[in-house]
mmCIF file of C-alpha atoms and ligand atoms in Angstrom:
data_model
loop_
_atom_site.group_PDB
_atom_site.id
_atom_site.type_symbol
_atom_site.label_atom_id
_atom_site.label_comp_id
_atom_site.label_asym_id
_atom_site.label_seq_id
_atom_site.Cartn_x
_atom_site.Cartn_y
_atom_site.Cartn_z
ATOM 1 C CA UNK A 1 75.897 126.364 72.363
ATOM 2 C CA UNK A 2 77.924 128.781 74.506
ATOM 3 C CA UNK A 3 81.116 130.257 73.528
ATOM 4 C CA UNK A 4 82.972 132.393 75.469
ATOM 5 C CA UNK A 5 85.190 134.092 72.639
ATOM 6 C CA UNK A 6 86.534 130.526 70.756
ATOM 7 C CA UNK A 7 86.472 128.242 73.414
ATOM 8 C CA UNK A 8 83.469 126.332 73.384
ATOM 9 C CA UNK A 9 81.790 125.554 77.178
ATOM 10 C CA UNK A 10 79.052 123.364 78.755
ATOM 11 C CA UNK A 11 76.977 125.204 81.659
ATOM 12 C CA UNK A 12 77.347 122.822 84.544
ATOM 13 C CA UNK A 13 78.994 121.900 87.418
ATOM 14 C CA UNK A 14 83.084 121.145 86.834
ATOM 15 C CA UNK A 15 85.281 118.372 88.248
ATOM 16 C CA UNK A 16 84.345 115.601 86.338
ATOM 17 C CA UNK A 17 87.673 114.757 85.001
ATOM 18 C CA UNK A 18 89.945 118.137 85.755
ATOM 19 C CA UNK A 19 88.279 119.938 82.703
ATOM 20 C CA UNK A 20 89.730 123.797 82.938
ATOM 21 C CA UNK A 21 86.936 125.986 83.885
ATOM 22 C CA UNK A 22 85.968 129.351 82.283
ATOM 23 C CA UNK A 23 83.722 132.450 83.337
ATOM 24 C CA UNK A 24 82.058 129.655 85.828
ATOM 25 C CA UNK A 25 81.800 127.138 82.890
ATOM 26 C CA UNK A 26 83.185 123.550 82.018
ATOM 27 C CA UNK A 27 85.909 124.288 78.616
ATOM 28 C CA UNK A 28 84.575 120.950 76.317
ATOM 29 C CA UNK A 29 88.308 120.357 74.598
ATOM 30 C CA UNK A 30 88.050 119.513 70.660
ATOM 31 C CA UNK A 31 91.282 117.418 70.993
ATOM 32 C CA UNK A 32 88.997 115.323 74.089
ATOM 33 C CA UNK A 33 85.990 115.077 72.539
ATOM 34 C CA UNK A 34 85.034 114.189 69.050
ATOM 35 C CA UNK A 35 81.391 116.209 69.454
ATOM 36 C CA UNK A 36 83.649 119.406 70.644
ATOM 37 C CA UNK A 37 85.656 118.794 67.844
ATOM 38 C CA UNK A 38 82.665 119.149 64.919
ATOM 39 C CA UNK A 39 80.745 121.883 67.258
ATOM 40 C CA UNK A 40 84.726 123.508 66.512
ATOM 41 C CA UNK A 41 84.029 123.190 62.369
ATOM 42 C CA UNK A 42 80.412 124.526 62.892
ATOM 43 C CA UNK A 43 78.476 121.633 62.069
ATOM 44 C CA UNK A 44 77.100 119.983 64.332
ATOM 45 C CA UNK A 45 73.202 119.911 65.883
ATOM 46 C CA UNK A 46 72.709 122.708 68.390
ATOM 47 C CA UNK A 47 71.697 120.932 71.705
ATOM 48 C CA UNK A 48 68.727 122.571 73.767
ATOM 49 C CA UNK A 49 67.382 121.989 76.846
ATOM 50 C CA UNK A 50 64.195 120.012 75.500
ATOM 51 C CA UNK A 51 66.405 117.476 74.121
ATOM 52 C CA UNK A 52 66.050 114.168 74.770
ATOM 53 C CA UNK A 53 69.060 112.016 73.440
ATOM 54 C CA UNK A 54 70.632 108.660 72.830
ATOM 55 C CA UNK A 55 74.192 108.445 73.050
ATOM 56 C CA UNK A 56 75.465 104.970 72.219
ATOM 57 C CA UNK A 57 79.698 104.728 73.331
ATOM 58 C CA UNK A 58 79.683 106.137 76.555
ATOM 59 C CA UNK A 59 82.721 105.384 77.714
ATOM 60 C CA UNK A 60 83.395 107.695 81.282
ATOM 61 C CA UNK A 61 81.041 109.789 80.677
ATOM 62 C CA UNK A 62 83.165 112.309 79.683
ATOM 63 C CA UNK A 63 81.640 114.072 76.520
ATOM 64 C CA UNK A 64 78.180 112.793 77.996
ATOM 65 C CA UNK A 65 78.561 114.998 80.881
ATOM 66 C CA UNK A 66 78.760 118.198 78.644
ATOM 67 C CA UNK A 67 75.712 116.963 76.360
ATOM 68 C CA UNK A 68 74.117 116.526 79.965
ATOM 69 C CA UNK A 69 74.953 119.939 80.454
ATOM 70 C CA UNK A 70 72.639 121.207 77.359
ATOM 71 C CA UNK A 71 69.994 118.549 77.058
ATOM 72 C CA UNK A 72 67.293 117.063 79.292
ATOM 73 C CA UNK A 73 68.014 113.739 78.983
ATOM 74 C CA UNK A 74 70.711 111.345 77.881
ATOM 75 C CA UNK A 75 70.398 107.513 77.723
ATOM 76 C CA UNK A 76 73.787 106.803 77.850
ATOM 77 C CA UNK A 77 74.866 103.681 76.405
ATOM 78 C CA UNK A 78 78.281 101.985 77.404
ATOM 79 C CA UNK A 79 78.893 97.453 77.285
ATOM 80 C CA UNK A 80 82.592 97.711 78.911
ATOM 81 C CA UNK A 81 82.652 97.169 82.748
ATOM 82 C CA UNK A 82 85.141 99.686 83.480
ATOM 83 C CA UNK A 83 84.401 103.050 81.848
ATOM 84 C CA UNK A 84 80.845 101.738 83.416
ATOM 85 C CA UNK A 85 82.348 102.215 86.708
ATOM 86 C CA UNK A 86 83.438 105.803 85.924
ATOM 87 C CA UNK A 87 80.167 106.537 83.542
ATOM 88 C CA UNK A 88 78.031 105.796 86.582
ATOM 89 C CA UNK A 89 79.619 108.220 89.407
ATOM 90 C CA UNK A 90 79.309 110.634 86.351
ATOM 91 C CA UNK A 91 75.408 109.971 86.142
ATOM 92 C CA UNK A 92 75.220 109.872 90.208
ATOM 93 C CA UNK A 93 76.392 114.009 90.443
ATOM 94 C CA UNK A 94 73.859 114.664 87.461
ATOM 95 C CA UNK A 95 69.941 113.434 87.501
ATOM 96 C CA UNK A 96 69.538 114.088 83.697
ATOM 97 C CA UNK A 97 72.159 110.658 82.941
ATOM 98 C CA UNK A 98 70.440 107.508 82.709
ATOM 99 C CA UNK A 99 73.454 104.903 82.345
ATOM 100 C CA UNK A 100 72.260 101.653 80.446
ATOM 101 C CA UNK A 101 74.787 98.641 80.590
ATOM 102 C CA UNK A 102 74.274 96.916 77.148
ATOM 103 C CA UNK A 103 75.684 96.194 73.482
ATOM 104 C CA UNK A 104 74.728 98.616 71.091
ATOM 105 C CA UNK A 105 74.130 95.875 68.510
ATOM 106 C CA UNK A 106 71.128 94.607 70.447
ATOM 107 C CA UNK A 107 69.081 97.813 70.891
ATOM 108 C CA UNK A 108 65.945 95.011 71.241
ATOM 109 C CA UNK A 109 67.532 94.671 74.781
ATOM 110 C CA UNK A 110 67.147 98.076 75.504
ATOM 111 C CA UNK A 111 64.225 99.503 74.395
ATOM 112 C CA UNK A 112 62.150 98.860 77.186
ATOM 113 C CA UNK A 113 64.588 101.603 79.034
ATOM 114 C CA UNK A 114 64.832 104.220 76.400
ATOM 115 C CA UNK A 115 61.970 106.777 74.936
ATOM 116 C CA UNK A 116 61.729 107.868 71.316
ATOM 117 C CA UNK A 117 64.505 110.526 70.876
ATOM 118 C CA UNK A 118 65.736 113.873 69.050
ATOM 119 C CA UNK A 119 69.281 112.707 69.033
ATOM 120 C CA UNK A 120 71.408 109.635 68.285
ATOM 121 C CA UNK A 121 75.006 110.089 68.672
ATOM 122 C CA UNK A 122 77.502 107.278 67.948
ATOM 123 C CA UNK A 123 80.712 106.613 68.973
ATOM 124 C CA UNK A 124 81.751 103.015 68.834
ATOM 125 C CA UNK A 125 84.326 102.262 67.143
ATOM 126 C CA UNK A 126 83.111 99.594 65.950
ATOM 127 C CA UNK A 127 83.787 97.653 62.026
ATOM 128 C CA UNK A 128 79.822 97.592 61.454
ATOM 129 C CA UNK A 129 79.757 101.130 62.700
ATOM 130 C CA UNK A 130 77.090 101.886 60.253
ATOM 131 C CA UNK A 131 74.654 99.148 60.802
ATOM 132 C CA UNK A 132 74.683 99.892 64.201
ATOM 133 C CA UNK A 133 73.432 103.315 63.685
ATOM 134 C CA UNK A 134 70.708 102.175 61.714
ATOM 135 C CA UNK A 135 69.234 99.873 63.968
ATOM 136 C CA UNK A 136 69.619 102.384 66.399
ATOM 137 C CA UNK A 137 67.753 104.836 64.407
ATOM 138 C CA UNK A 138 64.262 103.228 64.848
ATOM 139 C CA UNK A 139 64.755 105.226 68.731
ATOM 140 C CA UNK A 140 65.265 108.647 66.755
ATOM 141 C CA UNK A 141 61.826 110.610 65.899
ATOM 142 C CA UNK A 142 60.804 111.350 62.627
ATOM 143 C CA UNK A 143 62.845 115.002 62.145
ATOM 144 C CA UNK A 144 65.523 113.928 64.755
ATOM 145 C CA UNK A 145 69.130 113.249 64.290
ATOM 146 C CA UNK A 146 72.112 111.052 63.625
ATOM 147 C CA UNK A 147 75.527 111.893 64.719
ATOM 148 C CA UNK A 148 78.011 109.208 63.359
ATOM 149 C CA UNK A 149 81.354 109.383 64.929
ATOM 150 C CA UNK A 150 83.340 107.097 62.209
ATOM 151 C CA UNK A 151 86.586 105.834 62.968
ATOM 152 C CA UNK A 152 87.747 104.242 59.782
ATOM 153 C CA UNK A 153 90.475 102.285 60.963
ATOM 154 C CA UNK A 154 87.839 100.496 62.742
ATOM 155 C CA UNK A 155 85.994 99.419 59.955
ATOM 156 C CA UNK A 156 88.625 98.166 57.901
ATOM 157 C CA UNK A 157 92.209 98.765 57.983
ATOM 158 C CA UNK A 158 93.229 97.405 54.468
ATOM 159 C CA UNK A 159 90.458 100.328 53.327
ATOM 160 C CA UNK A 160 91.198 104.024 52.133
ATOM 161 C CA UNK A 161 89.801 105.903 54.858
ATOM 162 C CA UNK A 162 87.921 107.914 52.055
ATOM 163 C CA UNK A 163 86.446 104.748 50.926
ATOM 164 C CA UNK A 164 84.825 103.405 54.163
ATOM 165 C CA UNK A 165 83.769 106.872 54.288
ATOM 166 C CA UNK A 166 81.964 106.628 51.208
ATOM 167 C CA UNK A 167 80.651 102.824 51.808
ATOM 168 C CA UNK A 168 79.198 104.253 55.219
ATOM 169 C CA UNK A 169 77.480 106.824 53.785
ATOM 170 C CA UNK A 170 75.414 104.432 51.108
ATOM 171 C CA UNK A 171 74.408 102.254 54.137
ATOM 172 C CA UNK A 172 73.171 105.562 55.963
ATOM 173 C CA UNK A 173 71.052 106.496 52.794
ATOM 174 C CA UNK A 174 70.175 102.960 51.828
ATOM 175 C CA UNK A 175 67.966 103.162 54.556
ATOM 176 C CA UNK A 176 66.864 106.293 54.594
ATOM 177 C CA UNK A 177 68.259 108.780 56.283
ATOM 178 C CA UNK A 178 69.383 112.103 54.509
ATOM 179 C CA UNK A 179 72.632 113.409 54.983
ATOM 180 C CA UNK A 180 73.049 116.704 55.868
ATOM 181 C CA UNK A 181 76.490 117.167 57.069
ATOM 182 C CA UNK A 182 79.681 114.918 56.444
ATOM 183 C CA UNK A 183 83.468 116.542 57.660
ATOM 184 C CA UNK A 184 86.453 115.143 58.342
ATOM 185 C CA UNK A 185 87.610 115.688 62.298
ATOM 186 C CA UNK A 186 91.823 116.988 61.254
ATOM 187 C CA UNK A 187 93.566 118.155 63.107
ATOM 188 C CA UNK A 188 91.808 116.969 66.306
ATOM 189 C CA UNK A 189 91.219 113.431 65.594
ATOM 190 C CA UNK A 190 92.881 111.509 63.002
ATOM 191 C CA UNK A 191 90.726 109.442 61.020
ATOM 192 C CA UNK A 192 88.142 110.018 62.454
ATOM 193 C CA UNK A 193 85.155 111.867 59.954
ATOM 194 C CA UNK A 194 81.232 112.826 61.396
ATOM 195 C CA UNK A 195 78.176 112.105 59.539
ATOM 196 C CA UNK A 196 75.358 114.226 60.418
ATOM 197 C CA UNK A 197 71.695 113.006 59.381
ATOM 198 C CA UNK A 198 67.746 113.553 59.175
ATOM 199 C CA UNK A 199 65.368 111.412 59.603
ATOM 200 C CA UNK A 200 62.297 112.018 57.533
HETATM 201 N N1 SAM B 301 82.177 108.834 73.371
HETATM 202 C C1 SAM B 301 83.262 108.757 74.325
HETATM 203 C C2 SAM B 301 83.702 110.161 74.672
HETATM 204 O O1 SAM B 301 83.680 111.051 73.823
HETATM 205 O O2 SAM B 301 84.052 110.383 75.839
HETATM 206 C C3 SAM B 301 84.386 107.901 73.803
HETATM 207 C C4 SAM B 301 83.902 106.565 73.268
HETATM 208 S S1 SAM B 301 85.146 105.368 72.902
HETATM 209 C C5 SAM B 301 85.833 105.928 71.412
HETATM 210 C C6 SAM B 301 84.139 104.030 72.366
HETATM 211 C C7 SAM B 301 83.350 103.359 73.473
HETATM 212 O O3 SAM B 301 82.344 102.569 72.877
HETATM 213 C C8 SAM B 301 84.192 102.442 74.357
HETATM 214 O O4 SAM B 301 84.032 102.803 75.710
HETATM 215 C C9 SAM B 301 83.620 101.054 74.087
HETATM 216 O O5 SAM B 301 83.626 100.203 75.221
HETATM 217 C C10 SAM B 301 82.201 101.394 73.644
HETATM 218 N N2 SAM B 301 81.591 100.387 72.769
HETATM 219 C C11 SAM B 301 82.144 99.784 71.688
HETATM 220 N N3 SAM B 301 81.286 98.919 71.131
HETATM 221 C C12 SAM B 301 80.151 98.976 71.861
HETATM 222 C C13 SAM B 301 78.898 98.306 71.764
HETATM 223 N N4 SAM B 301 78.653 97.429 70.809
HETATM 224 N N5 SAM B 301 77.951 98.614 72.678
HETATM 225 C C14 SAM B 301 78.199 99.519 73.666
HETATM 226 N N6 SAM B 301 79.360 100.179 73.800
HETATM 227 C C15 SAM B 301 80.331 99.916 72.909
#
């Protein structure tokens, strides 16, 4: 990843949504982007040009656009019309973005579009949060990895945020992924925590 000093940056062309610019690269904001955020407490996967990744929570494209910037190819996931609008002018000014209109819970309806891949990242927001990640997982190759972005109050609000934590973590393992990594994302997002795994 390239850092110049402490700000974290994405080689790539700038003016996808006003992000500053720095020595002639795009500043990726912590506070903006949950991925910045846990590259910020030095845990996340390193992203390399050979990459090929599944990122399921598009949204507009904006944190996709800087794991564009690293990677070869992103699959970029996203089942609400309007960030779709946005996520696909994103994927238009960069050939490495293939957009893919669906519902993460369905990845049957998507697998004819996407290869076998090095990286899952989630960010849904969703209550089965968990489940969808492991379905997902049958995309990732044997060594790749999970990136959970877990908003808690999605799962369940009457929960302890420490205790969805925990329940999503057994589901991960349960089927057999290996944790490697698990940090809460304070101060840039609130209740938000990141669950890095393996697959074996
Ligand atoms: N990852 C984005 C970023 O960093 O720029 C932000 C993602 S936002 C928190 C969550 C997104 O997931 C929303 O755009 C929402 O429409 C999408 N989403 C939620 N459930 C989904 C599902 N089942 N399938 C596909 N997209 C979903």
């Amino acid at each position: 990843m390239n850092w110049i000093g402490e700000v974290l940056v994405s080689p790539g062309d700038g003016g996808v949504y006003n992000e500053r610019m720095l020595g002639g690269q795009r500043v990726w904001d912590p506070f903006r982007s949950k991925l910045s955020a846990l590259y910020y407490a030095g845990k996340a996967i390193e992203l390399t040009p050979d990459m090929r990744i599944l990122y399921l929570g598009a949204a507009n494209g904006t944190t996709v656009s800087h794991v564009a910037d690293y990677s070869e190819t992103v699959y970029a996931l996203e089942f609400a019309p309007r960030p779709m609008q946005d996520l696909l002018e994103v994927a238009r000014r960069r050939g490495n973005i293939v957009p893919i209109m669906a519902d993460a819970t369905q990845p049957d309806q998507y697998a004819p579009l996407v290869e076998a891949v090095d990286l899952l990242y989630q960010d849904v927001a969703q209550p089965d949060q968990a489940l969808i990640a492991v379905r997902n997982s049958v995309f990732l190759k044997r060594g790749g990895h999970l990136i959970l972005m877990l908003k808690t109050r999605s799962v369940d609000v009457r929960k302890e945020p420490a205790e969805v934590f925990h329940d999503t973590l057994d589901v991960l393992t349960a089927a057999g992924l290996v944790v490697i990594e698990s940090v809460w994302l304070e101060p840039y997002h609130h209740d938000h925590a990141a669950i890095v795994c393996r697959k074996p």
